[in-house]
PDB file of C-alpha atoms in Angstrom:
ATOM      1  CA  MET A   1     -19.000 -16.683  -1.456  1.00  0.00           C
ATOM      2  CA  HIS A   2     -18.974 -13.180   0.000  1.00  0.00           C
ATOM      3  CA  CYS A   3     -16.439 -10.738  -1.519  1.00  0.00           C
ATOM      4  CA  LEU A   4     -15.492  -7.354  -0.085  1.00  0.00           C
ATOM      5  CA  ILE A   5     -13.907  -5.027  -2.631  1.00  0.00           C
ATOM      6  CA  THR A   6     -12.234  -1.639  -2.262  1.00  0.00           C
ATOM      7  CA  GLY A   7     -11.853   0.452  -5.416  1.00  0.00           C
ATOM      8  CA  GLY A   8     -14.965  -1.209  -6.809  1.00  0.00           C
ATOM      9  CA  THR A   9     -16.087   1.842  -8.781  1.00  0.00           C
ATOM     10  CA  GLY A  10     -12.801   2.150 -10.691  1.00  0.00           C
ATOM     11  CA  LEU A  11     -12.112   0.849 -14.195  1.00  0.00           C
ATOM     12  CA  ILE A  12     -11.003  -2.619 -13.091  1.00  0.00           C
ATOM     13  CA  GLY A  13     -13.285  -2.759 -10.062  1.00  0.00           C
ATOM     14  CA  ARG A  14     -16.493  -2.150 -12.027  1.00  0.00           C
ATOM     15  CA  GLN A  15     -15.771  -4.986 -14.420  1.00  0.00           C
ATOM     16  CA  PHE A  16     -14.723  -7.359 -11.651  1.00  0.00           C
ATOM     17  CA  CYS A  17     -17.946  -6.614  -9.753  1.00  0.00           C
ATOM     18  CA  ALA A  18     -20.033  -7.432 -12.827  1.00  0.00           C
ATOM     19  CA  LYS A  19     -18.294 -10.772 -13.313  1.00  0.00           C
ATOM     20  CA  TRP A  20     -18.470 -11.638  -9.610  1.00  0.00           C
ATOM     21  CA  LEU A  21     -22.208 -10.976  -9.499  1.00  0.00           C
ATOM     22  CA  GLU A  22     -22.651 -13.024 -12.695  1.00  0.00           C
ATOM     23  CA  ARG A  23     -21.264 -15.960 -10.750  1.00  0.00           C
ATOM     24  CA  GLY A  24     -24.121 -15.563  -8.285  1.00  0.00           C
ATOM     25  CA  HIS A  25     -21.925 -14.527  -5.359  1.00  0.00           C
ATOM     26  CA  GLN A  26     -22.457 -11.897  -2.678  1.00  0.00           C
ATOM     27  CA  LEU A  27     -20.645  -8.571  -3.071  1.00  0.00           C
ATOM     28  CA  THR A  28     -19.945  -5.711  -0.684  1.00  0.00           C
ATOM     29  CA  VAL A  29     -18.299  -2.543  -2.010  1.00  0.00           C
ATOM     30  CA  LEU A  30     -16.449  -0.205   0.355  1.00  0.00           C
ATOM     31  CA  SER A  31     -16.852   3.285  -1.087  1.00  0.00           C
ATOM     32  CA  ARG A  32     -16.721   6.915   0.008  1.00  0.00           C
ATOM     33  CA  THR A  33     -19.713   7.482  -2.284  1.00  0.00           C
ATOM     34  CA  PRO A  34     -22.079   4.545  -1.681  1.00  0.00           C
ATOM     35  CA  ALA A  35     -24.813   6.190  -3.759  1.00  0.00           C
ATOM     36  CA  LYS A  36     -23.020   5.472  -7.032  1.00  0.00           C
ATOM     37  CA  VAL A  37     -22.176   1.841  -6.243  1.00  0.00           C
ATOM     38  CA  HIS A  38     -25.445   0.383  -7.550  1.00  0.00           C
ATOM     39  CA  ARG A  39     -25.113   2.377 -10.771  1.00  0.00           C
ATOM     40  CA  GLN A  40     -21.512   1.383 -11.419  1.00  0.00           C
ATOM     41  CA  CYS A  41     -21.206  -2.023  -9.755  1.00  0.00           C
ATOM     42  CA  GLY A  42     -24.663  -3.554 -10.173  1.00  0.00           C
ATOM     43  CA  GLU A  43     -27.981  -3.496  -8.337  1.00  0.00           C
ATOM     44  CA  ALA A  44     -27.073  -6.616  -6.358  1.00  0.00           C
ATOM     45  CA  ALA A  45     -23.969  -4.976  -4.859  1.00  0.00           C
ATOM     46  CA  HIS A  46     -24.184  -3.866  -1.241  1.00  0.00           C
ATOM     47  CA  ALA A  47     -22.445  -0.554  -0.493  1.00  0.00           C
ATOM     48  CA  VAL A  48     -20.847   0.486   2.798  1.00  0.00           C
ATOM     49  CA  ARG A  49     -18.936   3.608   3.762  1.00  0.00           C
ATOM     50  CA  GLU A  50     -17.177   2.063   6.760  1.00  0.00           C
ATOM     51  CA  LEU A  51     -15.765  -1.415   7.366  1.00  0.00           C
ATOM     52  CA  GLN A  52     -17.651  -1.560  10.664  1.00  0.00           C
ATOM     53  CA  GLN A  53     -20.919  -1.586   8.694  1.00  0.00           C
ATOM     54  CA  ILE A  54     -20.179  -5.056   7.300  1.00  0.00           C
ATOM     55  CA  GLN A  55     -22.265  -7.619   9.144  1.00  0.00           C
ATOM     56  CA  ASN A  56     -21.899 -10.912   7.263  1.00  0.00           C
ATOM     57  CA  PRO A  57     -18.572 -12.817   7.321  1.00  0.00           C
ATOM     58  CA  VAL A  58     -16.331 -12.124   4.332  1.00  0.00           C
ATOM     59  CA  ASP A  59     -14.667 -14.999   2.439  1.00  0.00           C
ATOM     60  CA  LEU A  60     -12.606 -12.938   0.002  1.00  0.00           C
ATOM     61  CA  VAL A  61     -11.149  -9.415  -0.067  1.00  0.00           C
ATOM     62  CA  VAL A  62     -10.127  -7.610  -3.270  1.00  0.00           C
ATOM     63  CA  ASN A  63      -8.140  -4.448  -2.518  1.00  0.00           C
ATOM     64  CA  LEU A  64      -7.901  -2.039  -5.467  1.00  0.00           C
ATOM     65  CA  ALA A  65      -8.294   1.294  -3.672  1.00  0.00           C
ATOM     66  CA  GLY A  66      -6.068   4.173  -4.704  1.00  0.00           C
ATOM     67  CA  GLU A  67      -6.084   7.618  -6.265  1.00  0.00           C
ATOM     68  CA  PRO A  68      -5.199   7.703  -9.993  1.00  0.00           C
ATOM     69  CA  ILE A  69      -1.453   7.940 -10.489  1.00  0.00           C
ATOM     70  CA  SER A  70      -1.532   9.279 -14.067  1.00  0.00           C
ATOM     71  CA  LYS A  71      -1.819  12.982 -13.236  1.00  0.00           C
ATOM     72  CA  ARG A  72       1.098  15.398 -12.874  1.00  0.00           C
ATOM     73  CA  TRP A  73       2.819  14.780  -9.542  1.00  0.00           C
ATOM     74  CA  SER A  74       3.255  17.564  -7.034  1.00  0.00           C
ATOM     75  CA  GLU A  75       4.562  16.745  -3.575  1.00  0.00           C
ATOM     76  CA  ALA A  76       1.029  17.046  -2.233  1.00  0.00           C
ATOM     77  CA  ARG A  77      -0.286  14.812  -5.005  1.00  0.00           C
ATOM     78  CA  LYS A  78       2.362  12.170  -4.285  1.00  0.00           C
ATOM     79  CA  GLN A  79       1.407  12.156  -0.618  1.00  0.00           C
ATOM     80  CA  GLU A  80      -2.254  11.701  -1.531  1.00  0.00           C
ATOM     81  CA  ILE A  81      -1.392   8.821  -3.890  1.00  0.00           C
ATOM     82  CA  ARG A  82       0.551   7.113  -1.089  1.00  0.00           C
ATOM     83  CA  ARG A  83      -2.078   7.780   1.563  1.00  0.00           C
ATOM     84  CA  SER A  84      -4.919   6.458  -0.578  1.00  0.00           C
ATOM     85  CA  ARG A  85      -3.127   3.123  -0.968  1.00  0.00           C
ATOM     86  CA  LEU A  86      -1.136   2.597   2.210  1.00  0.00           C
ATOM     87  CA  ASP A  87      -3.611   3.966   4.760  1.00  0.00           C
ATOM     88  CA  THR A  88      -6.553   2.160   3.171  1.00  0.00           C
ATOM     89  CA  THR A  89      -4.621  -1.112   3.048  1.00  0.00           C
ATOM     90  CA  ALA A  90      -3.423  -0.736   6.649  1.00  0.00           C
ATOM     91  CA  GLU A  91      -6.996  -0.118   7.825  1.00  0.00           C
ATOM     92  CA  LEU A  92      -8.206  -3.103   5.830  1.00  0.00           C
ATOM     93  CA  VAL A  93      -5.485  -5.328   7.309  1.00  0.00           C
ATOM     94  CA  ARG A  94      -6.425  -4.311  10.866  1.00  0.00           C
ATOM     95  CA  TRP A  95     -10.090  -5.044  10.164  1.00  0.00           C
ATOM     96  CA  ILE A  96      -9.334  -8.460   8.644  1.00  0.00           C
ATOM     97  CA  LEU A  97      -7.191  -9.492  11.595  1.00  0.00           C
ATOM     98  CA  SER A  98      -9.919  -8.414  14.022  1.00  0.00           C
ATOM     99  CA  GLN A  99     -12.556 -10.672  12.461  1.00  0.00           C
ATOM    100  CA  PRO A 100     -13.644 -13.796  14.358  1.00  0.00           C
ATOM    101  CA  ARG A 101     -13.874 -15.560  10.993  1.00  0.00           C
ATOM    102  CA  ARG A 102     -11.159 -14.229   8.715  1.00  0.00           C
ATOM    103  CA  PRO A 103     -11.284 -14.182   4.897  1.00  0.00           C
ATOM    104  CA  ARG A 104      -9.634 -17.165   3.228  1.00  0.00           C
ATOM    105  CA  TYR A 105      -8.010 -15.123   0.472  1.00  0.00           C
ATOM    106  CA  VAL A 106      -6.924 -11.520  -0.117  1.00  0.00           C
ATOM    107  CA  LEU A 107      -6.112 -10.177  -3.591  1.00  0.00           C
ATOM    108  CA  SER A 108      -4.277  -6.878  -3.255  1.00  0.00           C
ATOM    109  CA  GLY A 109      -3.155  -4.392  -5.852  1.00  0.00           C
ATOM    110  CA  SER A 110       0.281  -3.315  -6.982  1.00  0.00           C
ATOM    111  CA  ALA A 111       1.573  -2.219 -10.384  1.00  0.00           C
ATOM    112  CA  VAL A 112       4.236  -2.463 -13.060  1.00  0.00           C
ATOM    113  CA  GLY A 113       5.872   0.550 -11.412  1.00  0.00           C
ATOM    114  CA  TYR A 114       7.278  -1.877  -8.820  1.00  0.00           C
ATOM    115  CA  TYR A 115      10.102  -2.689 -11.234  1.00  0.00           C
ATOM    116  CA  GLY A 116      11.140   0.874 -12.065  1.00  0.00           C
ATOM    117  CA  ASP A 117      12.910   1.700 -15.339  1.00  0.00           C
ATOM    118  CA  ARG A 118      14.642  -1.548 -16.354  1.00  0.00           C
ATOM    119  CA  GLY A 119      15.527  -1.161 -20.032  1.00  0.00           C
ATOM    120  CA  GLY A 120      15.222  -4.438 -21.912  1.00  0.00           C
ATOM    121  CA  ASP A 121      15.442  -6.745 -18.875  1.00  0.00           C
ATOM    122  CA  LEU A 122      12.781  -9.464 -18.852  1.00  0.00           C
ATOM    123  CA  LEU A 123      10.939  -8.887 -15.585  1.00  0.00           C
ATOM    124  CA  LYS A 124       9.582 -11.976 -13.854  1.00  0.00           C
ATOM    125  CA  GLU A 125       7.989 -12.020 -10.418  1.00  0.00           C
ATOM    126  CA  ASN A 126      11.326 -12.779  -8.758  1.00  0.00           C
ATOM    127  CA  SER A 127      12.943  -9.681 -10.283  1.00  0.00           C
ATOM    128  CA  GLY A 128      13.755  -7.150  -7.582  1.00  0.00           C
ATOM    129  CA  PRO A 129      12.131  -3.728  -7.207  1.00  0.00           C
ATOM    130  CA  GLY A 130      13.469  -0.700  -9.015  1.00  0.00           C
ATOM    131  CA  GLY A 131      13.992   2.872  -7.919  1.00  0.00           C
ATOM    132  CA  GLY A 132      11.878   6.004  -7.982  1.00  0.00           C
ATOM    133  CA  PHE A 133       8.586   7.129  -6.497  1.00  0.00           C
ATOM    134  CA  ALA A 134       6.389   4.532  -8.252  1.00  0.00           C
ATOM    135  CA  ALA A 135       8.677   1.642  -7.281  1.00  0.00           C
ATOM    136  CA  GLU A 136       8.832   2.772  -3.648  1.00  0.00           C
ATOM    137  CA  LEU A 137       5.051   3.201  -3.603  1.00  0.00           C
ATOM    138  CA  CYS A 138       4.429  -0.310  -4.938  1.00  0.00           C
ATOM    139  CA  ARG A 139       7.016  -1.855  -2.637  1.00  0.00           C
ATOM    140  CA  ASP A 140       5.416  -0.219   0.416  1.00  0.00           C
ATOM    141  CA  TRP A 141       1.909  -1.086  -0.805  1.00  0.00           C
ATOM    142  CA  GLU A 142       2.857  -4.743  -1.083  1.00  0.00           C
ATOM    143  CA  ALA A 143       4.592  -4.697   2.311  1.00  0.00           C
ATOM    144  CA  ALA A 144       1.414  -3.348   3.922  1.00  0.00           C
ATOM    145  CA  THR A 145      -0.139  -6.817   3.566  1.00  0.00           C
ATOM    146  CA  ASP A 146       2.733  -8.570   5.403  1.00  0.00           C
ATOM    147  CA  PRO A 147       0.764  -8.874   8.673  1.00  0.00           C
ATOM    148  CA  LEU A 148      -1.871 -10.919   6.840  1.00  0.00           C
ATOM    149  CA  GLN A 149       0.696 -13.355   5.512  1.00  0.00           C
ATOM    150  CA  GLN A 150       2.301 -13.590   8.952  1.00  0.00           C
ATOM    151  CA  ALA A 151      -1.142 -14.507  10.311  1.00  0.00           C
ATOM    152  CA  GLY A 152      -1.404 -17.348   7.784  1.00  0.00           C
ATOM    153  CA  ILE A 153      -3.842 -15.674   5.376  1.00  0.00           C
ATOM    154  CA  CYS A 154      -3.300 -16.378   1.673  1.00  0.00           C
ATOM    155  CA  VAL A 155      -2.416 -13.114  -0.121  1.00  0.00           C
ATOM    156  CA  GLY A 156      -2.068 -12.675  -3.870  1.00  0.00           C
ATOM    157  CA  THR A 157      -0.405  -9.452  -5.054  1.00  0.00           C
ATOM    158  CA  MET A 158      -1.319  -8.268  -8.549  1.00  0.00           C
ATOM    159  CA  ARG A 159       1.365  -6.191 -10.320  1.00  0.00           C
ATOM    160  CA  THR A 160      -0.833  -4.643 -12.982  1.00  0.00           C
ATOM    161  CA  ALA A 161       0.445  -3.456 -16.346  1.00  0.00           C
ATOM    162  CA  ILE A 162      -1.295  -0.845 -18.528  1.00  0.00           C
ATOM    163  CA  VAL A 163      -4.933  -1.956 -18.774  1.00  0.00           C
ATOM    164  CA  LEU A 164      -6.278  -1.455 -22.289  1.00  0.00           C
ATOM    165  CA  SER A 165      -9.890  -0.281 -22.327  1.00  0.00           C
ATOM    166  CA  THR A 166     -11.932   2.299 -24.201  1.00  0.00           C
ATOM    167  CA  GLU A 167     -13.729   3.077 -20.921  1.00  0.00           C
ATOM    168  CA  GLY A 168     -10.724   4.606 -19.176  1.00  0.00           C
ATOM    169  CA  GLY A 169      -6.988   4.460 -18.616  1.00  0.00           C
ATOM    170  CA  ALA A 170      -4.106   5.104 -20.996  1.00  0.00           C
ATOM    171  CA  LEU A 171      -5.754   3.909 -24.225  1.00  0.00           C
ATOM    172  CA  LYS A 172      -8.748   6.208 -23.810  1.00  0.00           C
ATOM    173  CA  GLN A 173      -6.372   9.138 -23.269  1.00  0.00           C
ATOM    174  CA  MET A 174      -4.382   8.267 -26.401  1.00  0.00           C
ATOM    175  CA  LEU A 175      -7.314   7.809 -28.748  1.00  0.00           C
ATOM    176  CA  PRO A 176      -8.204  11.455 -29.559  1.00  0.00           C
ATOM    177  CA  ALA A 177      -4.711  12.262 -30.845  1.00  0.00           C
ATOM    178  CA  PHE A 178      -4.387   8.994 -32.775  1.00  0.00           C
ATOM    179  CA  LYS A 179      -7.868   9.345 -34.307  1.00  0.00           C
ATOM    180  CA  ALA A 180      -6.906  12.819 -35.474  1.00  0.00           C
ATOM    181  CA  GLY A 181      -3.774  11.424 -37.133  1.00  0.00           C
ATOM    182  CA  LEU A 182      -1.544  13.209 -34.632  1.00  0.00           C
ATOM    183  CA  GLY A 183      -0.456  10.179 -32.603  1.00  0.00           C
ATOM    184  CA  GLY A 184       2.975   8.630 -32.485  1.00  0.00           C
ATOM    185  CA  PRO A 185       5.766   7.355 -30.254  1.00  0.00           C
ATOM    186  CA  MET A 186       7.002   9.088 -27.123  1.00  0.00           C
ATOM    187  CA  SER A 187      10.653  10.126 -27.231  1.00  0.00           C
ATOM    188  CA  CYS A 188      12.762   7.475 -29.036  1.00  0.00           C
ATOM    189  CA  GLY A 189       9.942   4.944 -28.660  1.00  0.00           C
ATOM    190  CA  GLU A 190      12.352   2.170 -27.683  1.00  0.00           C
ATOM    191  CA  GLN A 191      10.998   1.859 -24.128  1.00  0.00           C
ATOM    192  CA  TRP A 192       9.117  -1.383 -23.452  1.00  0.00           C
ATOM    193  CA  MET A 193       5.414  -1.265 -22.583  1.00  0.00           C
ATOM    194  CA  SER A 194       3.672  -4.044 -20.688  1.00  0.00           C
ATOM    195  CA  TRP A 195      -0.089  -4.127 -21.182  1.00  0.00           C
ATOM    196  CA  ILE A 196      -3.193  -6.294 -20.657  1.00  0.00           C
ATOM    197  CA  HIS A 197      -6.665  -6.355 -22.233  1.00  0.00           C
ATOM    198  CA  GLU A 198      -9.503  -5.457 -19.851  1.00  0.00           C
ATOM    199  CA  ALA A 199     -11.036  -8.924 -20.266  1.00  0.00           C
ATOM    200  CA  ASP A 200      -7.777 -10.615 -19.260  1.00  0.00           C
ATOM    201  CA  ILE A 201      -7.202  -8.529 -16.139  1.00  0.00           C
ATOM    202  CA  ILE A 202     -10.617  -9.663 -14.864  1.00  0.00           C
ATOM    203  CA  GLY A 203     -10.031 -13.222 -16.062  1.00  0.00           C
ATOM    204  CA  LEU A 204      -6.674 -13.308 -14.301  1.00  0.00           C
ATOM    205  CA  MET A 205      -8.157 -11.951 -11.066  1.00  0.00           C
ATOM    206  CA  LEU A 206     -10.792 -14.692 -11.063  1.00  0.00           C
ATOM    207  CA  HIS A 207      -8.109 -17.263 -11.909  1.00  0.00           C
ATOM    208  CA  ALA A 208      -5.980 -16.086  -8.965  1.00  0.00           C
ATOM    209  CA  ILE A 209      -8.979 -16.361  -6.651  1.00  0.00           C
ATOM    210  CA  ASP A 210      -9.982 -19.791  -7.932  1.00  0.00           C
ATOM    211  CA  ARG A 211      -6.413 -21.127  -7.782  1.00  0.00           C
ATOM    212  CA  GLN A 212      -5.549 -19.334  -4.529  1.00  0.00           C
ATOM    213  CA  LEU A 213      -2.366 -17.787  -5.909  1.00  0.00           C
ATOM    214  CA  CYS A 214      -0.630 -16.744  -2.683  1.00  0.00           C
ATOM    215  CA  VAL A 215       2.259 -14.937  -4.377  1.00  0.00           C
ATOM    216  CA  PRO A 216       2.957 -11.744  -6.320  1.00  0.00           C
ATOM    217  CA  PHE A 217       2.054 -12.160 -10.001  1.00  0.00           C
ATOM    218  CA  ASN A 218       2.523 -10.022 -13.088  1.00  0.00           C
ATOM    219  CA  ALA A 219      -0.848  -9.037 -14.552  1.00  0.00           C
ATOM    220  CA  CYS A 220       0.249  -8.464 -18.125  1.00  0.00           C
ATOM    221  CA  ALA A 221      -0.118 -10.060 -21.542  1.00  0.00           C
ATOM    222  CA  PRO A 222       2.666 -12.408 -22.657  1.00  0.00           C
ATOM    223  CA  GLU A 223       3.666 -10.039 -25.494  1.00  0.00           C
ATOM    224  CA  PRO A 224       5.174  -6.761 -24.271  1.00  0.00           C
ATOM    225  CA  VAL A 225       5.932  -4.283 -27.058  1.00  0.00           C
ATOM    226  CA  THR A 226       8.054  -1.201 -27.532  1.00  0.00           C
ATOM    227  CA  ASN A 227       6.340   2.166 -27.596  1.00  0.00           C
ATOM    228  CA  ASN A 228       7.203   2.361 -31.308  1.00  0.00           C
ATOM    229  CA  SER A 229       5.346  -0.904 -31.969  1.00  0.00           C
ATOM    230  CA  PHE A 230       2.408   0.084 -29.798  1.00  0.00           C
ATOM    231  CA  SER A 231       2.020   3.400 -31.619  1.00  0.00           C
ATOM    232  CA  ARG A 232       2.308   1.801 -35.038  1.00  0.00           C
ATOM    233  CA  LEU A 233      -0.265  -0.914 -34.276  1.00  0.00           C
ATOM    234  CA  LEU A 234      -2.704   1.567 -32.722  1.00  0.00           C
ATOM    235  CA  ALA A 235      -2.453   3.890 -35.734  1.00  0.00           C
ATOM    236  CA  LYS A 236      -2.874   0.923 -38.097  1.00  0.00           C
ATOM    237  CA  GLN A 237      -6.039  -0.232 -36.325  1.00  0.00           C
ATOM    238  CA  LEU A 238      -7.463   3.305 -36.634  1.00  0.00           C
ATOM    239  CA  HIS A 239      -6.321   3.627 -40.289  1.00  0.00           C
ATOM    240  CA  ARG A 240      -4.296   6.720 -39.442  1.00  0.00           C
ATOM    241  CA  PRO A 241      -0.661   7.691 -39.996  1.00  0.00           C
ATOM    242  CA  CYS A 242       1.919   7.349 -37.238  1.00  0.00           C
ATOM    243  CA  LEU A 243       4.207  10.250 -38.007  1.00  0.00           C
ATOM    244  CA  MET A 244       4.204  12.487 -34.949  1.00  0.00           C
ATOM    245  CA  ARG A 245       6.800  11.879 -32.259  1.00  0.00           C
ATOM    246  CA  THR A 246       6.618  13.655 -28.897  1.00  0.00           C
ATOM    247  CA  PRO A 247      10.123  14.572 -27.679  1.00  0.00           C
ATOM    248  CA  ALA A 248      11.133  13.667 -24.142  1.00  0.00           C
ATOM    249  CA  TRP A 249      11.771  17.296 -23.186  1.00  0.00           C
ATOM    250  CA  MET A 250       8.175  18.217 -24.035  1.00  0.00           C
ATOM    251  CA  LEU A 251       6.791  15.323 -21.984  1.00  0.00           C
ATOM    252  CA  LYS A 252       8.926  16.395 -19.027  1.00  0.00           C
ATOM    253  CA  ILE A 253       7.648  19.993 -19.296  1.00  0.00           C
ATOM    254  CA  LEU A 254       4.033  18.782 -19.476  1.00  0.00           C
ATOM    255  CA  PHE A 255       4.141  16.010 -16.888  1.00  0.00           C
ATOM    256  CA  GLY A 256       7.292  16.554 -14.830  1.00  0.00           C
ATOM    257  CA  GLU A 257       8.555  13.601 -12.782  1.00  0.00           C
ATOM    258  CA  MET A 258       5.584  11.494 -13.874  1.00  0.00           C
ATOM    259  CA  ALA A 259       6.866  11.533 -17.474  1.00  0.00           C
ATOM    260  CA  GLU A 260      10.148   9.901 -16.441  1.00  0.00           C
ATOM    261  CA  GLU A 261       8.515   7.108 -14.437  1.00  0.00           C
ATOM    262  CA  LEU A 262       5.265   6.392 -16.294  1.00  0.00           C
ATOM    263  CA  LEU A 263       5.690   7.504 -19.907  1.00  0.00           C
ATOM    264  CA  LEU A 264       9.386   6.998 -20.601  1.00  0.00           C
ATOM    265  CA  ALA A 265      10.287   4.129 -18.254  1.00  0.00           C
ATOM    266  CA  SER A 266      10.956   0.758 -19.908  1.00  0.00           C
ATOM    267  CA  GLN A 267       9.283  -2.282 -18.322  1.00  0.00           C
ATOM    268  CA  ARG A 268       9.260  -5.619 -20.142  1.00  0.00           C
ATOM    269  CA  MET A 269       7.183  -7.895 -17.921  1.00  0.00           C
ATOM    270  CA  GLU A 270       6.476 -11.595 -18.331  1.00  0.00           C
ATOM    271  CA  PRO A 271       3.359 -13.194 -16.731  1.00  0.00           C
ATOM    272  CA  ARG A 272       5.320 -16.279 -15.693  1.00  0.00           C
ATOM    273  CA  THR A 273       3.200 -17.122 -12.621  1.00  0.00           C
ATOM    274  CA  ALA A 274      -0.047 -16.749 -14.562  1.00  0.00           C
ATOM    275  CA  LEU A 275       1.174 -19.002 -17.370  1.00  0.00           C
ATOM    276  CA  ASP A 276       2.677 -21.617 -15.047  1.00  0.00           C
ATOM    277  CA  SER A 277      -0.574 -21.776 -13.064  1.00  0.00           C
ATOM    278  CA  GLY A 278      -2.581 -22.492 -16.203  1.00  0.00           C
ATOM    279  CA  TYR A 279      -4.123 -19.149 -17.147  1.00  0.00           C
ATOM    280  CA  SER A 280      -4.956 -18.904 -20.861  1.00  0.00           C
ATOM    281  CA  PHE A 281      -5.005 -15.352 -22.219  1.00  0.00           C
ATOM    282  CA  GLN A 282      -7.959 -14.349 -24.386  1.00  0.00           C
ATOM    283  CA  TYR A 283      -5.863 -11.590 -25.984  1.00  0.00           C
ATOM    284  CA  PRO A 284      -2.189 -12.620 -25.890  1.00  0.00           C
ATOM    285  CA  THR A 285      -1.099 -10.230 -28.667  1.00  0.00           C
ATOM    286  CA  LEU A 286      -1.509  -6.476 -28.937  1.00  0.00           C
ATOM    287  CA  GLU A 287      -2.899  -6.750 -32.451  1.00  0.00           C
ATOM    288  CA  LYS A 288      -5.742  -8.998 -31.264  1.00  0.00           C
ATOM    289  CA  ALA A 289      -6.406  -6.796 -28.241  1.00  0.00           C
ATOM    290  CA  LEU A 290      -6.667  -3.569 -30.241  1.00  0.00           C
ATOM    291  CA  GLU A 291      -8.762  -5.264 -32.897  1.00  0.00           C
ATOM    292  CA  ASP A 292     -11.262  -6.348 -30.253  1.00  0.00           C
ATOM    293  CA  LEU A 293     -11.379  -2.998 -28.473  1.00  0.00           C
ATOM    294  CA  LEU A 294     -11.449  -0.721 -31.508  1.00  0.00           C
ATOM    295  CA  ALA A 295     -13.359  -2.666 -34.149  1.00  0.00           C
ATOM    296  CA  PRO A 296     -16.401  -0.753 -35.467  1.00  0.00           C
ATOM    297  CA  ALA A 297     -19.755  -1.397 -33.785  1.00  0.00           C
ATOM    298  CA  GLY A 298     -21.471  -4.410 -35.262  1.00  0.00           C
ATOM    299  CA  SER A 299     -18.260  -6.369 -35.787  1.00  0.00           C
ATOM    300  CA  ASN A 300     -16.567  -8.723 -33.322  1.00  0.00           C
ATOM    301  CA  GLY A 301     -15.153  -5.856 -31.285  1.00  0.00           C
ATOM    302  CA  SER A 302     -15.713  -3.844 -28.162  1.00  0.00           C
ATOM    303  CA  ALA A 303     -19.446  -3.454 -28.724  1.00  0.00           C
ATOM    304  CA  GLN A 304     -19.841  -7.209 -28.455  1.00  0.00           C
ATOM    305  CA  ALA A 305     -17.231  -7.363 -25.729  1.00  0.00           C
ATOM    306  CA  SER A 306     -19.398  -5.075 -23.626  1.00  0.00           C
ATOM    307  CA  SER A 307     -22.390  -7.322 -24.146  1.00  0.00           C
ATOM    308  CA  ARG A 308     -20.329 -10.213 -22.796  1.00  0.00           C
ATOM    309  CA  GLY A 309     -20.061  -8.308 -19.513  1.00  0.00           C
ATOM    310  CA  HIS A 310     -16.337  -7.525 -19.569  1.00  0.00           C
TER     311      HIS A 310
END
């Protein structure tokens, strides 16, 4: 099976590429920097800069392209975040529809931001979108694939929670402070955090492809936690205190609008579609996930996880 992936050199993309190639399938990576594709995605990956360079028919498209959202938002930055997702997806949709033999399945990205700040509400896939920049971005990103669905192509939309990995993302950014004993909750710490282990995000992507999940689905572990609980469990795993608390006003000074929507927003997601379709999480609890990722080298932790090709 031939897979075309955008965003293949990102945190999730790299690990998906490794697993896809392990299955013995063909892989094409669309990238602005084709030279680094072999290094980050595997020697067997074929890199192209333009969609028009793809010669063999594509069976599957995985669309993960997008500029990182976890940097302070200026108006220019927000426009770049939108452009990198919406324009890339629109171009991809036009290319797919122009193919004489169209892909059978498209897995396209979205994020927990779709739901906005929802307090303690349990957010299933049929929960409506929230408000704010992130929610509008995700809503428009998902809508960009509507022409594919109207053409009868099966589209799965992955609303991704915080991906836990020591190779990138939120956990990697938190670790220095927590290792120094300076970590702790943000603001009151009562906001809900939805998360997923790096192995489960890849496992769930492959599950969606294998099962042809043609619906939006929450890519999160079945145990969301409050920021207080997350901070306490992370500090415990590192054998450090959890005494420092960052006030909301400081976060807003440092990160502006992004603090309100990414750091302080409360999103309690449930992976109802994943569970109902038979996906079994490798790391259903935060304690197990952190233990795997942060255990010392030589134990049953991230060192061995890497050798399994996460």
